[in-house]
Amino acid sequence: MGLIDGDSFALPMAIQVDVVQAEIDATERAIVAMKEAMGGDIETHILLISVEAGGCSGHMYDMQIIERPSDISSFQSFVFDGITVMVHNKDSSTLNGIRVDFKDTLLGGGFQIENPNADKSCGCGQSFG
Amino acid sequence: MPINRVVVGNHLVEIMSFYHVRRADITVLIGPDSLDVLHSVTTQSVSDLSDNVSIFASILNPNGRMTDRILIWNLVDQIALIHLEGCSESTRTLLSKSVSWKQDVKIIPLDSGFSSIWVYDLENIREDKKIIIDGQIHSTHTEDGVKIHLGPNNEINEFESNLIRSGITKIDDDGMQLFQIMNGQINGNIVRNYRPIPLEVSLSNDISFTKGCYTGQEIIARLDARGVLARTLVTFSSTNHLQSGNHKIIGGGRLVVYYSLFHDEKWMNLGLIHPDLAETGIEFSLDDIDCNIITKW
């Protein structure tokens, strides 16, 4: 049995969500890499960039290729040479101004995100805050 | 092993039961992803926390310094948190920012209407941290002999009346502060003003060293790997009152004083000092004030 019952669920919640109209950029290398990753699914799939809690500095990026959502009212869309990139409104303030790049190196390579909103990152570079 | 020492009628009384009431700083999380969110932001491994079990965890900033210490209660369909006094707002903000859009977690502050009673009773130490429910009151134990009861105010008030009737003493803020000085315990005021590192203040039990990344983990892992701390928590006496804050030790080194309280014809203090000076019986001086280490925590 929980501490509060169903009637108490209407209590005010502690939620802080700042929604902004985000701007996202991607380098030529990143666009080429996105196209390779998506193969022939450019019309039916999108690249979703999200922010999740975790890592030494508080937040981590998550990038997934998923089927284009049927309800996109909570997402913001960006098109790069036919590829659709989406971010959720909840992540818009954190991801506003990011630049997606791709580094073709064996160590620490792959998609990289430069984020002007991140004022700190951990030693391994996977986490930001 | 902590020592129960409280002041009753100007006398230091040892090994007795007493209680302290906390009227705010409670949060409830509802939703299937609640433990995952807590796992990602706290120092403990809680994603698989068993039902009806409680555990302490610290919340750190990216520099490894504490912003809160929470007691996490897994009440199966809800997760209750008791924060350090005055530290709940920053933690709620952190939690709300940490819930991804894919996760289902509602964060409900319970700063009015709910309270907790902390009963200190060394003679009845229990190892298990199982949560017991009686009516609307949820109860659990800590490993150092503290029994914590959490519930709505009306039930807690009735519970408090029963404690008084059974002869258990209510401790006031000064008494609680003396208890914390004598037992090496930090509180919300210390965390807000000094942002200690948990390893410095004897809270390594709050930390899982195997869980992987959490905010501040990089610093904690580095300190743990080196095995050397720059400062450690001590209880010490002094011949005069010490202002909270930094002090220069004659002969070299620094002392951070958290609290200074007059008791038993001397001043009792809680603070941080270099481990080389932290052994029981070591004497040092700050200008014209002589100090003596009582306990290294």
Tab-separated table of C-alpha atoms in Angstrom:
chain	number	residue	atom	x	y	z
A	1	MET	CA	0.000	0.000	0.000
A	2	GLY	CA	1.401	3.376	-0.994
A	3	LEU	CA	1.708	6.513	1.055
A	4	ILE	CA	-0.994	8.425	-0.801
A	5	ASP	CA	-4.246	7.188	-2.247
A	6	GLY	CA	-5.892	7.812	-5.583
A	7	ASP	CA	-7.484	11.127	-4.558
A	8	SER	CA	-4.056	12.538	-3.778
A	9	PHE	CA	-2.800	11.893	-7.292
A	10	ALA	CA	-4.269	15.265	-8.230
A	11	LEU	CA	-1.745	17.011	-5.982
A	12	PRO	CA	0.507	19.478	-7.809
A	13	MET	CA	3.502	17.819	-9.402
A	14	ALA	CA	7.074	19.023	-9.536
A	15	ILE	CA	7.657	19.305	-13.267
A	16	GLN	CA	9.975	21.623	-15.057
A	17	VAL	CA	9.665	21.488	-18.824
A	18	ASP	CA	10.807	24.377	-20.983
A	19	VAL	CA	9.670	23.966	-24.580
A	20	VAL	CA	11.445	26.062	-27.208
A	21	GLN	CA	11.546	25.983	-30.977
A	22	ALA	CA	14.833	24.145	-31.331
A	23	GLU	CA	17.416	24.662	-34.046
A	24	ILE	CA	19.538	21.681	-35.030
A	25	ASP	CA	22.431	21.463	-37.454
A	26	ALA	CA	24.194	18.482	-39.002
A	27	THR	CA	27.518	18.269	-40.844
A	28	GLU	CA	27.855	16.732	-44.309
A	29	ARG	CA	29.667	13.757	-42.779
A	30	ALA	CA	26.837	13.239	-40.314
A	31	ILE	CA	24.213	13.371	-43.077
A	32	VAL	CA	26.131	10.792	-45.130
A	33	ALA	CA	26.426	8.558	-42.047
A	34	MET	CA	22.716	8.948	-41.283
A	35	LYS	CA	21.848	7.918	-44.849
A	36	GLU	CA	24.062	4.851	-44.570
A	37	ALA	CA	22.527	3.915	-41.223
A	38	MET	CA	18.968	4.260	-42.485
A	39	GLY	CA	19.530	2.443	-45.772
A	40	GLY	CA	16.352	2.435	-47.830
A	41	ASP	CA	14.109	3.444	-44.941
A	42	ILE	CA	14.426	7.197	-45.322
A	43	GLU	CA	10.738	7.621	-46.180
A	44	THR	CA	9.375	5.425	-43.410
A	45	HIS	CA	11.886	5.973	-40.591
A	46	ILE	CA	13.293	8.929	-38.705
A	47	LEU	CA	16.297	9.579	-36.526
A	48	LEU	CA	15.162	10.389	-32.998
A	49	ILE	CA	17.575	12.273	-30.736
A	50	SER	CA	16.695	12.216	-27.042
A	51	VAL	CA	18.195	13.176	-23.710
A	52	GLU	CA	18.203	10.713	-20.850
A	53	ALA	CA	19.340	10.989	-17.266
A	54	GLY	CA	22.598	9.254	-16.553
A	55	GLY	CA	26.335	9.424	-16.812
A	56	CYS	CA	28.767	11.250	-14.573
A	57	SER	CA	27.540	14.696	-15.565
A	58	GLY	CA	23.809	14.115	-15.408
A	59	HIS	CA	22.590	13.580	-18.960
A	60	MET	CA	23.323	11.357	-21.926
A	61	TYR	CA	22.235	11.447	-25.551
A	62	ASP	CA	20.229	8.701	-27.114
A	63	MET	CA	19.943	8.306	-30.910
A	64	GLN	CA	17.541	5.807	-32.399
A	65	ILE	CA	16.265	5.075	-35.889
A	66	ILE	CA	12.585	4.335	-35.471
A	67	GLU	CA	9.470	4.161	-37.608
A	68	ARG	CA	7.991	7.574	-38.238
A	69	PRO	CA	5.549	8.178	-35.333
A	70	SER	CA	1.893	8.504	-36.293
A	71	ASP	CA	1.352	11.253	-33.728
A	72	ILE	CA	4.062	13.863	-34.040
A	73	SER	CA	2.337	16.600	-32.047
A	74	SER	CA	4.882	16.315	-29.229
A	75	PHE	CA	7.895	16.294	-31.566
A	76	GLN	CA	9.842	18.839	-33.551
A	77	SER	CA	11.074	17.772	-36.999
A	78	PHE	CA	14.159	18.763	-38.996
A	79	VAL	CA	14.951	17.553	-42.502
A	80	PHE	CA	18.524	17.129	-43.763
A	81	ASP	CA	18.789	16.070	-47.396
A	82	GLY	CA	15.631	13.972	-47.137
A	83	ILE	CA	16.400	12.526	-43.701
A	84	THR	CA	14.010	13.465	-40.912
A	85	VAL	CA	15.481	14.095	-37.473
A	86	MET	CA	13.081	14.525	-34.558
A	87	VAL	CA	13.386	15.685	-30.971
A	88	HIS	CA	10.694	15.553	-28.321
A	89	ASN	CA	9.389	18.877	-26.984
A	90	LYS	CA	10.639	17.948	-23.502
A	91	ASP	CA	14.190	17.788	-24.858
A	92	SER	CA	13.901	20.895	-27.031
A	93	SER	CA	15.589	23.323	-24.635
A	94	THR	CA	18.468	20.943	-23.927
A	95	LEU	CA	19.009	20.094	-27.603
A	96	ASN	CA	18.466	23.583	-28.997
A	97	GLY	CA	21.525	24.614	-31.000
A	98	ILE	CA	23.185	21.198	-31.218
A	99	ARG	CA	25.345	20.247	-34.157
A	100	VAL	CA	25.471	16.588	-35.133
A	101	ASP	CA	28.791	15.437	-36.518
A	102	PHE	CA	30.289	12.074	-37.435
A	103	LYS	CA	33.869	11.027	-36.787
A	104	ASP	CA	35.281	8.110	-38.701
A	105	THR	CA	37.819	6.981	-36.135
A	106	LEU	CA	38.231	3.598	-34.486
A	107	LEU	CA	38.478	5.030	-30.990
A	108	GLY	CA	35.765	7.425	-29.884
A	109	GLY	CA	34.308	7.560	-33.377
A	110	GLY	CA	30.704	7.605	-34.555
A	111	PHE	CA	28.073	10.299	-34.141
A	112	GLN	CA	29.150	13.239	-32.008
A	113	ILE	CA	26.939	15.991	-30.655
A	114	GLU	CA	28.272	19.438	-29.960
A	115	ASN	CA	25.903	21.105	-27.537
A	116	PRO	CA	26.208	24.795	-26.627
A	117	ASN	CA	23.909	24.188	-23.633
A	118	ALA	CA	26.346	21.731	-22.039
A	119	ASP	CA	28.701	23.484	-19.662
A	120	LYS	CA	30.363	20.331	-18.412
A	121	SER	CA	31.030	16.808	-19.561
A	122	CYS	CA	32.591	13.717	-18.029
A	123	GLY	CA	36.021	12.330	-18.841
A	124	CYS	CA	34.779	9.653	-21.204
A	125	GLY	CA	32.784	12.227	-23.176
A	126	GLN	CA	29.539	10.261	-23.029
A	127	SER	CA	27.786	12.451	-20.525
A	128	PHE	CA	27.029	16.152	-20.260
A	129	GLY	CA	25.320	18.520	-17.920
B	1	MET	CA	28.914	2.354	16.508
B	2	PRO	CA	27.051	5.582	17.245
B	3	ILE	CA	26.449	6.671	20.801
B	4	ASN	CA	23.068	7.923	21.905
B	5	ARG	CA	23.703	11.067	23.900
B	6	VAL	CA	21.002	13.633	24.454
B	7	VAL	CA	20.558	16.544	26.787
B	8	VAL	CA	17.704	16.286	29.248
B	9	GLY	CA	17.556	18.959	31.930
B	10	ASN	CA	21.134	20.031	31.246
B	11	HIS	CA	22.430	16.506	31.766
B	12	LEU	CA	23.965	14.338	29.091
B	13	VAL	CA	22.043	11.097	29.093
B	14	GLU	CA	23.370	8.073	27.271
B	15	ILE	CA	21.635	5.017	25.826
B	16	MET	CA	18.030	6.048	25.895
B	17	SER	CA	15.257	6.375	23.405
B	18	PHE	CA	14.263	9.705	21.980
B	19	TYR	CA	12.534	10.985	18.890
B	20	HIS	CA	12.617	13.892	16.488
B	21	VAL	CA	9.789	14.994	14.207
B	22	ARG	CA	10.308	16.260	10.670
B	23	ARG	CA	7.365	18.058	9.122
B	24	ALA	CA	8.375	18.465	5.488
B	25	ASP	CA	10.753	17.335	2.750
B	26	ILE	CA	8.819	14.289	1.612
B	27	THR	CA	8.306	13.393	-2.047
B	28	VAL	CA	6.341	10.591	-3.647
B	29	LEU	CA	7.140	9.177	-7.082
B	30	ILE	CA	4.442	7.327	-8.951
B	31	GLY	CA	4.944	5.446	-12.183
B	32	PRO	CA	6.653	2.314	-13.491
B	33	ASP	CA	9.953	4.094	-14.240
B	34	SER	CA	10.409	5.703	-10.810
B	35	LEU	CA	13.218	3.411	-9.653
B	36	ASP	CA	15.031	3.725	-12.990
B	37	VAL	CA	15.046	7.512	-12.673
B	38	LEU	CA	16.324	7.296	-9.089
B	39	HIS	CA	18.952	4.790	-10.192
B	40	SER	CA	20.288	7.219	-12.767
B	41	VAL	CA	20.627	10.184	-10.384
B	42	THR	CA	21.558	8.681	-7.003
B	43	THR	CA	24.685	6.998	-5.648
B	44	GLN	CA	22.879	3.742	-4.897
B	45	SER	CA	21.895	0.859	-7.085
B	46	VAL	CA	18.115	1.037	-6.785
B	47	SER	CA	16.712	-0.110	-10.111
B	48	ASP	CA	16.047	-3.520	-8.536
B	49	LEU	CA	15.263	-2.333	-5.010
B	50	SER	CA	13.036	-4.980	-3.470
B	51	ASP	CA	9.433	-4.228	-2.599
B	52	ASN	CA	8.878	-2.866	0.911
B	53	VAL	CA	12.548	-2.115	1.491
B	54	SER	CA	14.230	1.218	2.216
B	55	ILE	CA	17.735	2.434	1.461
B	56	PHE	CA	19.740	5.636	1.916
B	57	ALA	CA	21.327	7.298	-1.110
B	58	SER	CA	23.109	10.560	-1.756
B	59	ILE	CA	22.483	12.942	-4.602
B	60	LEU	CA	25.596	14.640	-5.923
B	61	ASN	CA	26.434	17.438	-8.295
B	62	PRO	CA	28.886	16.725	-11.148
B	63	ASN	CA	31.755	17.661	-8.808
B	64	GLY	CA	30.864	14.753	-6.508
B	65	ARG	CA	29.498	17.033	-3.797
B	66	MET	CA	26.252	16.343	-1.980
B	67	THR	CA	23.105	18.265	-2.755
B	68	ASP	CA	20.816	15.949	-0.760
B	69	ARG	CA	20.634	12.642	1.053
B	70	ILE	CA	17.424	10.711	0.632
B	71	LEU	CA	15.849	7.714	2.267
B	72	ILE	CA	14.171	5.810	-0.557
B	73	TRP	CA	11.149	3.709	0.394
B	74	ASN	CA	9.899	1.189	-2.143
B	75	LEU	CA	6.184	1.043	-1.348
B	76	VAL	CA	5.543	-1.186	-4.396
B	77	ASP	CA	3.169	1.064	-6.336
B	78	GLN	CA	4.816	4.258	-5.083
B	79	ILE	CA	8.288	5.355	-4.073
B	80	ALA	CA	8.510	7.689	-1.082
B	81	LEU	CA	11.551	9.865	-0.459
B	82	ILE	CA	12.524	11.614	2.767
B	83	HIS	CA	15.018	14.361	2.020
B	84	LEU	CA	17.453	16.156	4.288
B	85	GLU	CA	15.876	19.271	5.774
B	86	GLY	CA	15.690	22.022	3.155
B	87	CYS	CA	17.191	19.929	0.360
B	88	SER	CA	14.001	18.673	-1.292
B	89	GLU	CA	13.508	21.453	-3.850
B	90	SER	CA	16.811	20.933	-5.626
B	91	THR	CA	16.234	17.187	-5.747
B	92	ARG	CA	12.717	17.548	-7.129
B	93	THR	CA	14.013	19.880	-9.816
B	94	LEU	CA	16.761	17.399	-10.672
B	95	LEU	CA	14.285	14.526	-10.802
B	96	SER	CA	11.833	16.398	-12.985
B	97	LYS	CA	14.616	17.226	-15.439
B	98	SER	CA	15.840	13.646	-15.359
B	99	VAL	CA	12.553	12.041	-16.381
B	100	SER	CA	12.877	11.395	-20.088
B	101	TRP	CA	9.857	11.839	-22.321
B	102	LYS	CA	9.811	8.051	-22.716
B	103	GLN	CA	9.426	7.500	-18.978
B	104	ASP	CA	6.287	7.572	-16.879
B	105	VAL	CA	7.026	9.161	-13.508
B	106	LYS	CA	4.939	11.627	-11.535
B	107	ILE	CA	6.796	13.614	-8.878
B	108	ILE	CA	4.510	14.733	-6.053
B	109	PRO	CA	5.851	16.994	-3.274
B	110	LEU	CA	4.308	16.261	0.137
B	111	ASP	CA	5.536	19.213	2.169
B	112	SER	CA	2.269	19.575	3.987
B	113	GLY	CA	0.001	16.922	5.342
B	114	PHE	CA	2.728	14.307	5.880
B	115	SER	CA	5.501	13.966	8.468
B	116	SER	CA	8.121	11.551	9.665
B	117	ILE	CA	9.126	10.598	13.200
B	118	TRP	CA	12.685	9.409	13.754
B	119	VAL	CA	12.999	7.275	16.892
B	120	TYR	CA	16.558	6.701	18.097
B	121	ASP	CA	16.759	3.502	20.083
B	122	LEU	CA	20.151	1.772	20.170
B	123	GLU	CA	18.949	-1.073	22.307
B	124	ASN	CA	16.722	-2.341	19.527
B	125	ILE	CA	18.997	-2.342	16.505
B	126	ARG	CA	17.679	-4.314	13.589
B	127	GLU	CA	19.614	-5.187	10.493
B	128	ASP	CA	16.744	-5.521	8.073
B	129	LYS	CA	15.333	-2.506	6.313
B	130	LYS	CA	11.908	-3.958	5.682
B	131	ILE	CA	9.018	-1.542	5.640
B	132	ILE	CA	6.151	-2.383	7.969
B	133	ILE	CA	2.734	-0.838	7.410
B	134	ASP	CA	0.334	-0.214	10.273
B	135	GLY	CA	-2.751	1.706	9.222
B	136	GLN	CA	-1.431	4.622	7.213
B	137	ILE	CA	1.933	4.679	8.962
B	138	HIS	CA	4.906	3.129	7.186
B	139	SER	CA	7.908	2.199	9.320
B	140	THR	CA	11.463	1.149	8.558
B	141	HIS	CA	14.860	0.803	10.271
B	142	THR	CA	18.321	2.078	9.522
B	143	GLU	CA	21.449	0.090	10.302
B	144	ASP	CA	22.385	2.407	13.195
B	145	GLY	CA	19.312	1.884	15.304
B	146	VAL	CA	16.961	4.548	14.008
B	147	LYS	CA	13.349	3.641	13.397
B	148	ILE	CA	11.561	5.945	10.980
B	149	HIS	CA	7.798	6.279	10.768
B	150	LEU	CA	6.204	8.054	7.825
B	151	GLY	CA	2.563	8.966	7.407
B	152	PRO	CA	-0.178	11.600	7.306
B	153	ASN	CA	0.004	14.267	10.004
B	154	ASN	CA	-3.055	13.134	11.961
B	155	GLU	CA	-1.706	9.586	12.240
B	156	ILE	CA	1.809	10.801	13.052
B	157	ASN	CA	0.420	13.108	15.768
B	158	GLU	CA	-1.401	10.180	17.347
B	159	PHE	CA	1.737	8.072	17.034
B	160	GLU	CA	3.723	10.823	18.751
B	161	SER	CA	1.236	10.872	21.623
B	162	ASN	CA	1.791	7.153	22.076
B	163	LEU	CA	5.561	7.664	22.136
B	164	ILE	CA	5.227	10.315	24.834
B	165	ARG	CA	2.918	8.068	26.856
B	166	SER	CA	5.489	5.273	26.658
B	167	GLY	CA	8.162	7.569	28.105
B	168	ILE	CA	10.186	8.346	24.993
B	169	THR	CA	11.665	11.860	25.078
B	170	LYS	CA	11.181	14.410	22.327
B	171	ILE	CA	14.479	16.011	21.404
B	172	ASP	CA	14.637	19.690	20.432
B	173	ASP	CA	16.811	21.211	17.705
B	174	ASP	CA	19.749	21.938	20.050
B	175	GLY	CA	19.604	18.410	21.431
B	176	MET	CA	19.471	17.022	17.914
B	177	GLN	CA	22.469	19.117	16.915
B	178	LEU	CA	24.457	17.848	19.901
B	179	PHE	CA	23.478	14.295	18.989
B	180	GLN	CA	24.680	14.902	15.438
B	181	ILE	CA	27.978	16.385	16.671
B	182	MET	CA	28.579	13.483	19.032
B	183	ASN	CA	27.645	10.878	16.416
B	184	GLY	CA	29.252	12.353	13.326
B	185	GLN	CA	26.035	12.929	11.455
B	186	ILE	CA	25.526	15.649	8.893
B	187	ASN	CA	22.231	17.419	8.307
B	188	GLY	CA	20.534	19.489	5.625
B	189	ASN	CA	22.138	22.718	6.797
B	190	ILE	CA	25.632	21.266	6.354
B	191	VAL	CA	24.794	19.868	2.937
B	192	ARG	CA	23.310	23.165	1.732
B	193	ASN	CA	26.165	25.302	3.028
B	194	TYR	CA	29.232	23.079	2.574
B	195	ARG	CA	28.353	20.525	-0.106
B	196	PRO	CA	30.483	17.733	1.424
B	197	ILE	CA	31.697	14.705	-0.513
B	198	PRO	CA	29.998	11.605	0.980
B	199	LEU	CA	33.308	9.786	1.460
B	200	GLU	CA	34.542	12.684	3.604
B	201	VAL	CA	31.576	12.560	5.928
B	202	SER	CA	31.481	8.837	6.573
B	203	LEU	CA	28.674	8.062	4.145
B	204	SER	CA	30.372	5.440	1.993
B	205	ASN	CA	27.435	3.127	2.746
B	206	ASP	CA	25.327	5.441	0.601
B	207	ILE	CA	27.413	4.549	-2.424
B	208	SER	CA	27.308	1.569	-4.726
B	209	PHE	CA	30.788	1.166	-6.201
B	210	THR	CA	29.568	-1.299	-8.808
B	211	LYS	CA	26.492	0.330	-10.304
B	212	GLY	CA	28.148	2.392	-13.045
B	213	CYS	CA	27.634	6.035	-13.864
B	214	TYR	CA	25.620	8.538	-11.881
B	215	THR	CA	26.088	12.253	-11.498
B	216	GLY	CA	29.347	12.857	-9.653
B	217	GLN	CA	30.500	9.238	-10.011
B	218	GLU	CA	33.713	10.178	-11.779
B	219	ILE	CA	34.929	12.088	-8.708
B	220	ILE	CA	33.833	9.392	-6.250
B	221	ALA	CA	35.505	6.649	-8.308
B	222	ARG	CA	38.728	8.629	-8.459
B	223	LEU	CA	38.771	9.258	-4.703
B	224	ASP	CA	37.982	5.620	-4.030
B	225	ALA	CA	40.696	4.394	-6.400
B	226	ARG	CA	43.321	6.622	-4.804
B	227	GLY	CA	42.172	5.607	-1.339
B	228	VAL	CA	43.213	8.948	0.087
B	229	LEU	CA	40.897	11.692	1.234
B	230	ALA	CA	41.994	15.270	1.739
B	231	ARG	CA	39.626	15.713	4.683
B	232	THR	CA	37.641	13.550	7.035
B	233	LEU	CA	34.830	14.089	9.514
B	234	VAL	CA	35.719	14.454	13.192
B	235	THR	CA	34.075	15.296	16.481
B	236	PHE	CA	36.409	17.466	18.531
B	237	SER	CA	36.354	19.648	21.617
B	238	SER	CA	37.632	23.221	21.853
B	239	THR	CA	38.316	25.694	24.628
B	240	ASN	CA	36.172	28.357	22.973
B	241	HIS	CA	33.384	28.753	20.471
B	242	LEU	CA	34.387	28.240	16.849
B	243	GLN	CA	32.664	30.077	14.042
B	244	SER	CA	31.318	27.855	11.273
B	245	GLY	CA	33.620	27.878	8.281
B	246	ASN	CA	37.312	27.615	7.471
B	247	HIS	CA	40.071	27.988	10.081
B	248	LYS	CA	43.853	27.908	9.814
B	249	ILE	CA	45.566	25.410	12.090
B	250	ILE	CA	48.740	26.661	13.766
B	251	GLY	CA	51.584	24.635	12.350
B	252	GLY	CA	49.836	24.045	9.033
B	253	GLY	CA	46.605	22.712	7.645
B	254	ARG	CA	42.995	23.774	7.586
B	255	LEU	CA	39.913	22.928	9.577
B	256	VAL	CA	36.312	23.269	8.447
B	257	VAL	CA	33.913	23.738	11.341
B	258	TYR	CA	30.296	22.749	10.742
B	259	TYR	CA	28.894	23.247	14.244
B	260	SER	CA	30.105	24.369	17.648
B	261	LEU	CA	27.906	23.810	20.698
B	262	PHE	CA	28.674	24.367	24.392
B	263	HIS	CA	28.238	21.277	26.441
B	264	ASP	CA	29.665	19.812	29.643
B	265	GLU	CA	32.012	22.757	30.289
B	266	LYS	CA	33.589	22.738	26.848
B	267	TRP	CA	32.685	23.354	23.240
B	268	MET	CA	31.830	20.329	21.140
B	269	ASN	CA	32.353	20.613	17.410
B	270	LEU	CA	31.797	18.739	14.191
B	271	GLY	CA	34.043	19.429	11.237
B	272	LEU	CA	36.504	18.285	8.601
B	273	ILE	CA	40.265	17.972	9.055
B	274	HIS	CA	43.173	16.313	7.256
B	275	PRO	CA	43.246	12.573	8.091
B	276	ASP	CA	46.755	12.911	9.559
B	277	LEU	CA	45.273	15.086	12.315
B	278	ALA	CA	42.092	13.096	12.744
B	279	GLU	CA	43.133	10.434	15.226
B	280	THR	CA	41.539	10.397	18.670
B	281	GLY	CA	43.532	12.417	21.205
B	282	ILE	CA	45.460	14.580	18.737
B	283	GLU	CA	45.651	18.179	19.918
B	284	PHE	CA	45.956	21.241	17.715
B	285	SER	CA	45.473	24.980	18.037
B	286	LEU	CA	43.713	27.741	16.144
B	287	ASP	CA	45.102	31.087	17.307
B	288	ASP	CA	44.270	31.043	21.032
B	289	ILE	CA	41.818	28.142	20.923
B	290	ASP	CA	43.006	24.652	21.786
B	291	CYS	CA	41.260	21.667	20.240
B	292	ASN	CA	41.262	17.944	20.877
B	293	ILE	CA	40.036	15.219	18.538
B	294	ILE	CA	37.410	13.014	20.196
B	295	THR	CA	36.253	10.765	17.362
B	296	LYS	CA	37.240	10.208	13.760
B	297	TRP	CA	34.211	9.040	11.793
